Amino acid sequence: DGVARLYHSKGDLATAQTKMEHLLDLQQEVLGKKHPDTWRTQKNLGVIYHTQGKQQKKAEKLVLKALRGQQTDLGHNHQDTIQSLDALAKIYLQNGESEKAEPYAREALEGQKALHDDNDKHPDILTAKSDLAAVLMEGGTKMDESEELLWEVYQGRTEVLGPDHAETQITQAALSGLYDSLLGVAVHLAKNGRVDVAKHLLQQVIQGRTRLLGESHESTVQAQQALEAIVRAESSSGEA
């Protein structure tokens, strides 16, 4: 497993795949198909298939089979089980299937909470929240929950790691991206006559950007100007 991971980390996925396939065959023969090490290797092989961008159905099948075995033999809150949940969620997300990814991302988060006594500052819990937020953002229908999760991650990482840490900055960028998306949706809705919904979204963007970047930041000002433009247009239409 260590050798295969080394090739994986170096980007030599073909060699990593060959080594991992050999290891899986060996473990199934020596340890049995239901041994925890076999499940773990099966999951890792599925991830390698997915990373190479080929055999996606086989990748999904391998990880799902490992997950089912881990849930039965190790329990839902075992670290190996949680890692397989996370891997499956990422496979679905990166294949554009956010609806399929969501339940696995949620279960991974619940598993991390149980594993770490619901310590909301634990790095694994924060990462699981960030992963779920990414799934919800991609789905586009649960942006409020995504925003709430990202703020929890941002505050937790700021407190534990500091505001200048790379992971904190990544979370800040994710929040900025969310507000960019909401702004774009608001403008589109306003152009199509759904002014009330557009104004609500813009107010959400303004509040979020003010909290994240400050009231005078150009991104906050941009959202404020967009809201003012919609209000002026609505007023002019009413007068006409």
mmCIF file of C-alpha atoms in Angstrom:
data_model
loop_
_atom_site.group_PDB
_atom_site.id
_atom_site.type_symbol
_atom_site.label_atom_id
_atom_site.label_comp_id
_atom_site.label_asym_id
_atom_site.label_seq_id
_atom_site.Cartn_x
_atom_site.Cartn_y
_atom_site.Cartn_z
ATOM 1 C CA ASP A 1 0.000 0.000 0.000
ATOM 2 C CA GLY A 2 2.847 2.354 0.865
ATOM 3 C CA VAL A 3 4.591 1.771 -2.468
ATOM 4 C CA ALA A 4 1.375 2.359 -4.420
ATOM 5 C CA ARG A 5 0.710 5.552 -2.455
ATOM 6 C CA LEU A 6 4.244 6.755 -3.216
ATOM 7 C CA TYR A 7 3.669 6.384 -6.966
ATOM 8 C CA HIS A 8 0.253 8.027 -6.547
ATOM 9 C CA SER A 9 1.788 11.025 -4.776
ATOM 10 C CA LYS A 10 4.343 11.376 -7.587
ATOM 11 C CA GLY A 11 1.568 11.410 -10.188
ATOM 12 C CA ASP A 12 2.490 8.037 -11.675
ATOM 13 C CA LEU A 13 -1.073 6.773 -11.544
ATOM 14 C CA ALA A 14 -0.567 3.895 -13.986
ATOM 15 C CA THR A 15 2.138 2.345 -11.801
ATOM 16 C CA ALA A 16 0.126 3.099 -8.661
ATOM 17 C CA GLN A 17 -2.835 1.291 -10.205
ATOM 18 C CA THR A 18 -0.750 -1.778 -11.082
ATOM 19 C CA LYS A 19 0.771 -1.941 -7.578
ATOM 20 C CA MET A 20 -2.639 -1.463 -5.928
ATOM 21 C CA GLU A 21 -4.287 -4.135 -8.087
ATOM 22 C CA HIS A 22 -1.510 -6.583 -7.184
ATOM 23 C CA LEU A 23 -1.869 -5.740 -3.511
ATOM 24 C CA LEU A 24 -5.634 -6.211 -3.611
ATOM 25 C CA ASP A 25 -5.292 -9.635 -5.232
ATOM 26 C CA LEU A 26 -2.733 -10.631 -2.598
ATOM 27 C CA GLN A 27 -4.847 -9.383 0.316
ATOM 28 C CA GLN A 28 -7.968 -11.120 -0.961
ATOM 29 C CA GLU A 29 -6.000 -14.385 -1.181
ATOM 30 C CA VAL A 30 -4.140 -14.125 2.140
ATOM 31 C CA LEU A 31 -6.422 -12.040 4.367
ATOM 32 C CA GLY A 32 -9.780 -12.658 2.727
ATOM 33 C CA LYS A 33 -12.229 -10.400 0.946
ATOM 34 C CA LYS A 34 -13.734 -9.101 4.189
ATOM 35 C CA HIS A 35 -10.555 -8.029 5.983
ATOM 36 C CA PRO A 36 -10.291 -4.299 6.885
ATOM 37 C CA ASP A 37 -7.022 -3.979 4.962
ATOM 38 C CA THR A 38 -8.687 -5.456 1.889
ATOM 39 C CA TRP A 39 -11.569 -2.997 2.136
ATOM 40 C CA ARG A 40 -9.108 -0.117 2.474
ATOM 41 C CA THR A 41 -7.087 -1.180 -0.578
ATOM 42 C CA GLN A 42 -10.280 -1.662 -2.582
ATOM 43 C CA LYS A 43 -11.317 1.899 -1.770
ATOM 44 C CA ASN A 44 -7.873 3.262 -2.650
ATOM 45 C CA LEU A 45 -7.902 1.431 -5.985
ATOM 46 C CA GLY A 46 -11.296 2.922 -6.771
ATOM 47 C CA VAL A 47 -9.941 6.387 -6.052
ATOM 48 C CA ILE A 48 -6.991 5.760 -8.406
ATOM 49 C CA TYR A 49 -9.352 4.673 -11.201
ATOM 50 C CA HIS A 50 -11.394 7.822 -10.659
ATOM 51 C CA THR A 51 -8.349 10.101 -10.527
ATOM 52 C CA GLN A 52 -7.201 8.778 -13.882
ATOM 53 C CA GLY A 53 -10.553 9.737 -15.365
ATOM 54 C CA LYS A 54 -11.312 6.263 -16.625
ATOM 55 C CA GLN A 55 -13.438 3.312 -15.562
ATOM 56 C CA GLN A 56 -15.673 5.593 -13.501
ATOM 57 C CA LYS A 57 -18.349 2.953 -12.984
ATOM 58 C CA LYS A 58 -15.713 0.505 -11.799
ATOM 59 C CA ALA A 59 -14.276 3.155 -9.466
ATOM 60 C CA GLU A 60 -17.713 3.818 -8.004
ATOM 61 C CA LYS A 61 -18.416 0.100 -7.633
ATOM 62 C CA LEU A 62 -15.118 -0.587 -5.845
ATOM 63 C CA VAL A 63 -15.522 2.226 -3.332
ATOM 64 C CA LEU A 64 -19.185 1.413 -2.731
ATOM 65 C CA LYS A 65 -18.381 -2.256 -2.137
ATOM 66 C CA ALA A 66 -15.626 -1.319 0.314
ATOM 67 C CA LEU A 67 -17.976 1.082 2.077
ATOM 68 C CA ARG A 68 -20.706 -1.504 2.521
ATOM 69 C CA GLY A 69 -18.211 -3.964 3.964
ATOM 70 C CA GLN A 70 -16.746 -1.365 6.320
ATOM 71 C CA GLN A 71 -20.161 -0.268 7.529
ATOM 72 C CA THR A 72 -21.047 -3.870 8.322
ATOM 73 C CA ASP A 73 -17.728 -5.016 9.802
ATOM 74 C CA LEU A 74 -16.261 -1.833 11.325
ATOM 75 C CA GLY A 75 -19.305 0.339 11.977
ATOM 76 C CA HIS A 76 -20.584 3.595 10.522
ATOM 77 C CA ASN A 77 -18.303 5.815 12.610
ATOM 78 C CA HIS A 78 -14.981 4.052 11.975
ATOM 79 C CA GLN A 79 -12.322 6.199 10.318
ATOM 80 C CA ASP A 80 -12.005 3.801 7.364
ATOM 81 C CA THR A 81 -15.765 3.938 6.795
ATOM 82 C CA ILE A 82 -15.762 7.732 6.920
ATOM 83 C CA GLN A 83 -12.897 7.929 4.444
ATOM 84 C CA SER A 84 -14.836 5.741 2.013
ATOM 85 C CA LEU A 85 -17.929 7.905 2.427
ATOM 86 C CA ASP A 86 -15.812 10.949 1.659
ATOM 87 C CA ALA A 87 -14.196 9.272 -1.354
ATOM 88 C CA LEU A 88 -17.569 8.266 -2.795
ATOM 89 C CA ALA A 89 -18.994 11.758 -2.268
ATOM 90 C CA LYS A 90 -16.015 13.272 -4.108
ATOM 91 C CA ILE A 91 -16.350 10.797 -6.992
ATOM 92 C CA TYR A 92 -20.006 11.714 -7.477
ATOM 93 C CA LEU A 93 -19.321 15.433 -7.083
ATOM 94 C CA GLN A 94 -16.481 15.475 -9.600
ATOM 95 C CA ASN A 95 -18.652 13.493 -12.016
ATOM 96 C CA GLY A 96 -21.312 16.209 -11.788
ATOM 97 C CA GLU A 97 -23.693 14.152 -9.639
ATOM 98 C CA SER A 98 -24.079 16.393 -6.594
ATOM 99 C CA GLU A 99 -27.448 14.872 -5.634
ATOM 100 C CA LYS A 100 -25.823 11.456 -5.258
ATOM 101 C CA ALA A 101 -22.843 12.985 -3.436
ATOM 102 C CA GLU A 102 -24.902 14.796 -0.791
ATOM 103 C CA PRO A 103 -26.046 11.866 1.402
ATOM 104 C CA TYR A 104 -22.514 10.444 1.539
ATOM 105 C CA ALA A 105 -21.025 13.850 2.409
ATOM 106 C CA ARG A 106 -23.629 14.279 5.149
ATOM 107 C CA GLU A 107 -22.956 10.831 6.569
ATOM 108 C CA ALA A 108 -19.206 11.508 6.513
ATOM 109 C CA LEU A 109 -19.753 14.696 8.526
ATOM 110 C CA GLU A 110 -21.944 12.894 11.061
ATOM 111 C CA GLY A 111 -19.311 10.180 11.353
ATOM 112 C CA GLN A 112 -16.567 12.716 12.045
ATOM 113 C CA LYS A 113 -18.736 14.390 14.684
ATOM 114 C CA ALA A 114 -19.303 11.060 16.415
ATOM 115 C CA LEU A 115 -15.641 10.093 16.127
ATOM 116 C CA HIS A 116 -14.394 13.369 17.605
ATOM 117 C CA ASP A 117 -17.082 13.959 20.252
ATOM 118 C CA ASP A 118 -18.738 16.742 18.228
ATOM 119 C CA ASN A 119 -15.703 19.010 18.723
ATOM 120 C CA ASP A 120 -16.623 21.692 16.187
ATOM 121 C CA LYS A 121 -13.019 22.929 16.014
ATOM 122 C CA HIS A 122 -11.505 19.548 15.119
ATOM 123 C CA PRO A 123 -9.751 19.704 11.720
ATOM 124 C CA ASP A 124 -11.529 16.584 10.411
ATOM 125 C CA ILE A 125 -14.959 17.970 11.291
ATOM 126 C CA LEU A 126 -14.119 21.311 9.674
ATOM 127 C CA THR A 127 -12.924 19.528 6.528
ATOM 128 C CA ALA A 128 -16.090 17.422 6.384
ATOM 129 C CA LYS A 129 -18.209 20.569 6.719
ATOM 130 C CA SER A 130 -16.236 22.203 3.920
ATOM 131 C CA ASP A 131 -16.719 19.139 1.714
ATOM 132 C CA LEU A 132 -20.474 19.113 2.332
ATOM 133 C CA ALA A 133 -20.660 22.845 1.607
ATOM 134 C CA ALA A 134 -18.931 22.252 -1.739
ATOM 135 C CA VAL A 135 -21.488 19.574 -2.637
ATOM 136 C CA LEU A 136 -24.418 21.824 -1.700
ATOM 137 C CA MET A 137 -22.938 24.752 -3.596
ATOM 138 C CA GLU A 138 -22.537 22.632 -6.713
ATOM 139 C CA GLY A 139 -26.157 21.500 -6.414
ATOM 140 C CA GLY A 140 -27.255 25.144 -6.269
ATOM 141 C CA THR A 141 -30.449 24.542 -4.289
ATOM 142 C CA LYS A 142 -29.171 24.761 -0.705
ATOM 143 C CA MET A 143 -26.970 27.842 -0.802
ATOM 144 C CA ASP A 144 -28.098 29.066 2.631
ATOM 145 C CA GLU A 145 -26.918 25.853 4.283
ATOM 146 C CA SER A 146 -23.705 25.969 2.267
ATOM 147 C CA GLU A 147 -23.080 29.522 3.460
ATOM 148 C CA GLU A 148 -23.728 28.563 7.089
ATOM 149 C CA LEU A 149 -21.326 25.623 6.887
ATOM 150 C CA LEU A 150 -18.585 27.696 5.257
ATOM 151 C CA TRP A 151 -18.867 30.342 7.956
ATOM 152 C CA GLU A 152 -18.502 27.657 10.630
ATOM 153 C CA VAL A 153 -15.407 26.350 8.855
ATOM 154 C CA TYR A 154 -13.968 29.830 8.345
ATOM 155 C CA GLN A 155 -14.461 30.814 11.978
ATOM 156 C CA GLY A 156 -13.097 27.498 13.241
ATOM 157 C CA ARG A 157 -10.003 27.639 11.053
ATOM 158 C CA THR A 158 -9.406 31.299 11.860
ATOM 159 C CA GLU A 159 -9.493 30.480 15.565
ATOM 160 C CA VAL A 160 -7.401 27.303 15.405
ATOM 161 C CA LEU A 161 -5.014 28.005 12.500
ATOM 162 C CA GLY A 162 -5.053 31.795 12.233
ATOM 163 C CA PRO A 163 -6.404 34.113 9.510
ATOM 164 C CA ASP A 164 -3.317 33.786 7.292
ATOM 165 C CA HIS A 165 -3.181 29.985 7.181
ATOM 166 C CA ALA A 166 -3.659 28.477 3.720
ATOM 167 C CA GLU A 167 -6.749 26.473 4.731
ATOM 168 C CA THR A 168 -8.354 29.570 6.255
ATOM 169 C CA GLN A 169 -7.648 31.508 3.071
ATOM 170 C CA ILE A 170 -9.121 28.707 0.958
ATOM 171 C CA THR A 171 -12.322 28.848 3.005
ATOM 172 C CA GLN A 172 -12.463 32.620 2.621
ATOM 173 C CA ALA A 173 -12.120 32.166 -1.138
ATOM 174 C CA ALA A 174 -14.946 29.609 -1.095
ATOM 175 C CA LEU A 175 -17.201 32.088 0.699
ATOM 176 C CA SER A 176 -16.274 34.774 -1.811
ATOM 177 C CA GLY A 177 -17.104 32.366 -4.617
ATOM 178 C CA LEU A 178 -20.475 31.617 -3.073
ATOM 179 C CA TYR A 179 -21.338 35.306 -2.895
ATOM 180 C CA ASP A 180 -20.177 35.770 -6.495
ATOM 181 C CA SER A 181 -22.579 33.006 -7.535
ATOM 182 C CA LEU A 182 -25.463 34.528 -5.571
ATOM 183 C CA LEU A 183 -24.784 37.929 -7.145
ATOM 184 C CA GLY A 184 -24.917 36.407 -10.613
ATOM 185 C CA VAL A 185 -28.183 34.625 -9.824
ATOM 186 C CA ALA A 186 -29.676 37.844 -8.426
ATOM 187 C CA VAL A 187 -28.836 39.835 -11.556
ATOM 188 C CA HIS A 188 -30.305 37.096 -13.750
ATOM 189 C CA LEU A 189 -33.505 36.990 -11.696
ATOM 190 C CA ALA A 190 -33.883 40.769 -11.805
ATOM 191 C CA LYS A 191 -33.584 40.759 -15.599
ATOM 192 C CA ASN A 192 -36.343 38.155 -15.738
ATOM 193 C CA GLY A 193 -38.738 40.099 -13.528
ATOM 194 C CA ARG A 194 -38.188 38.273 -10.236
ATOM 195 C CA VAL A 195 -37.192 41.457 -8.468
ATOM 196 C CA ASP A 196 -38.180 40.563 -4.905
ATOM 197 C CA VAL A 197 -36.101 37.382 -4.914
ATOM 198 C CA ALA A 198 -33.205 39.259 -6.525
ATOM 199 C CA LYS A 199 -33.286 41.951 -3.843
ATOM 200 C CA HIS A 200 -33.331 39.336 -1.081
ATOM 201 C CA LEU A 201 -30.296 37.597 -2.566
ATOM 202 C CA LEU A 202 -28.415 40.861 -2.982
ATOM 203 C CA GLN A 203 -29.089 41.789 0.627
ATOM 204 C CA GLN A 204 -27.675 38.398 1.610
ATOM 205 C CA VAL A 205 -24.586 39.052 -0.533
ATOM 206 C CA ILE A 206 -24.097 42.515 0.963
ATOM 207 C CA GLN A 207 -24.376 41.202 4.513
ATOM 208 C CA GLY A 208 -22.009 38.324 3.798
ATOM 209 C CA ARG A 209 -19.407 40.415 1.996
ATOM 210 C CA THR A 210 -19.564 43.092 4.703
ATOM 211 C CA ARG A 211 -18.920 40.441 7.324
ATOM 212 C CA LEU A 212 -16.156 38.795 5.309
ATOM 213 C CA LEU A 213 -14.431 41.724 3.614
ATOM 214 C CA GLY A 214 -15.720 44.913 5.194
ATOM 215 C CA GLU A 215 -18.301 47.519 4.216
ATOM 216 C CA SER A 216 -15.956 49.549 2.017
ATOM 217 C CA HIS A 217 -14.458 46.626 0.062
ATOM 218 C CA GLU A 218 -15.032 46.922 -3.674
ATOM 219 C CA SER A 219 -16.927 43.628 -3.800
ATOM 220 C CA THR A 220 -19.324 44.804 -1.084
ATOM 221 C CA VAL A 221 -19.776 48.132 -2.858
ATOM 222 C CA GLN A 222 -20.440 46.299 -6.130
ATOM 223 C CA ALA A 223 -23.283 44.323 -4.560
ATOM 224 C CA GLN A 224 -24.686 47.478 -2.950
ATOM 225 C CA GLN A 225 -24.660 49.234 -6.313
ATOM 226 C CA ALA A 226 -26.417 46.301 -7.959
ATOM 227 C CA LEU A 227 -29.161 46.441 -5.336
ATOM 228 C CA GLU A 228 -29.524 50.211 -5.741
ATOM 229 C CA ALA A 229 -29.796 49.810 -9.517
ATOM 230 C CA ILE A 230 -32.593 47.264 -9.130
ATOM 231 C CA VAL A 231 -34.448 49.521 -6.685
ATOM 232 C CA ARG A 232 -34.146 52.501 -9.060
ATOM 233 C CA ALA A 233 -35.381 50.422 -11.989
ATOM 234 C CA GLU A 234 -38.297 49.168 -9.922
ATOM 235 C CA SER A 235 -39.165 52.723 -8.870
ATOM 236 C CA SER A 236 -39.025 54.023 -12.438
ATOM 237 C CA SER A 237 -41.244 51.192 -13.610
ATOM 238 C CA GLY A 238 -43.754 51.953 -10.881
ATOM 239 C CA GLU A 239 -43.877 55.635 -11.790
ATOM 240 C CA ALA A 240 -44.419 54.795 -15.436
#
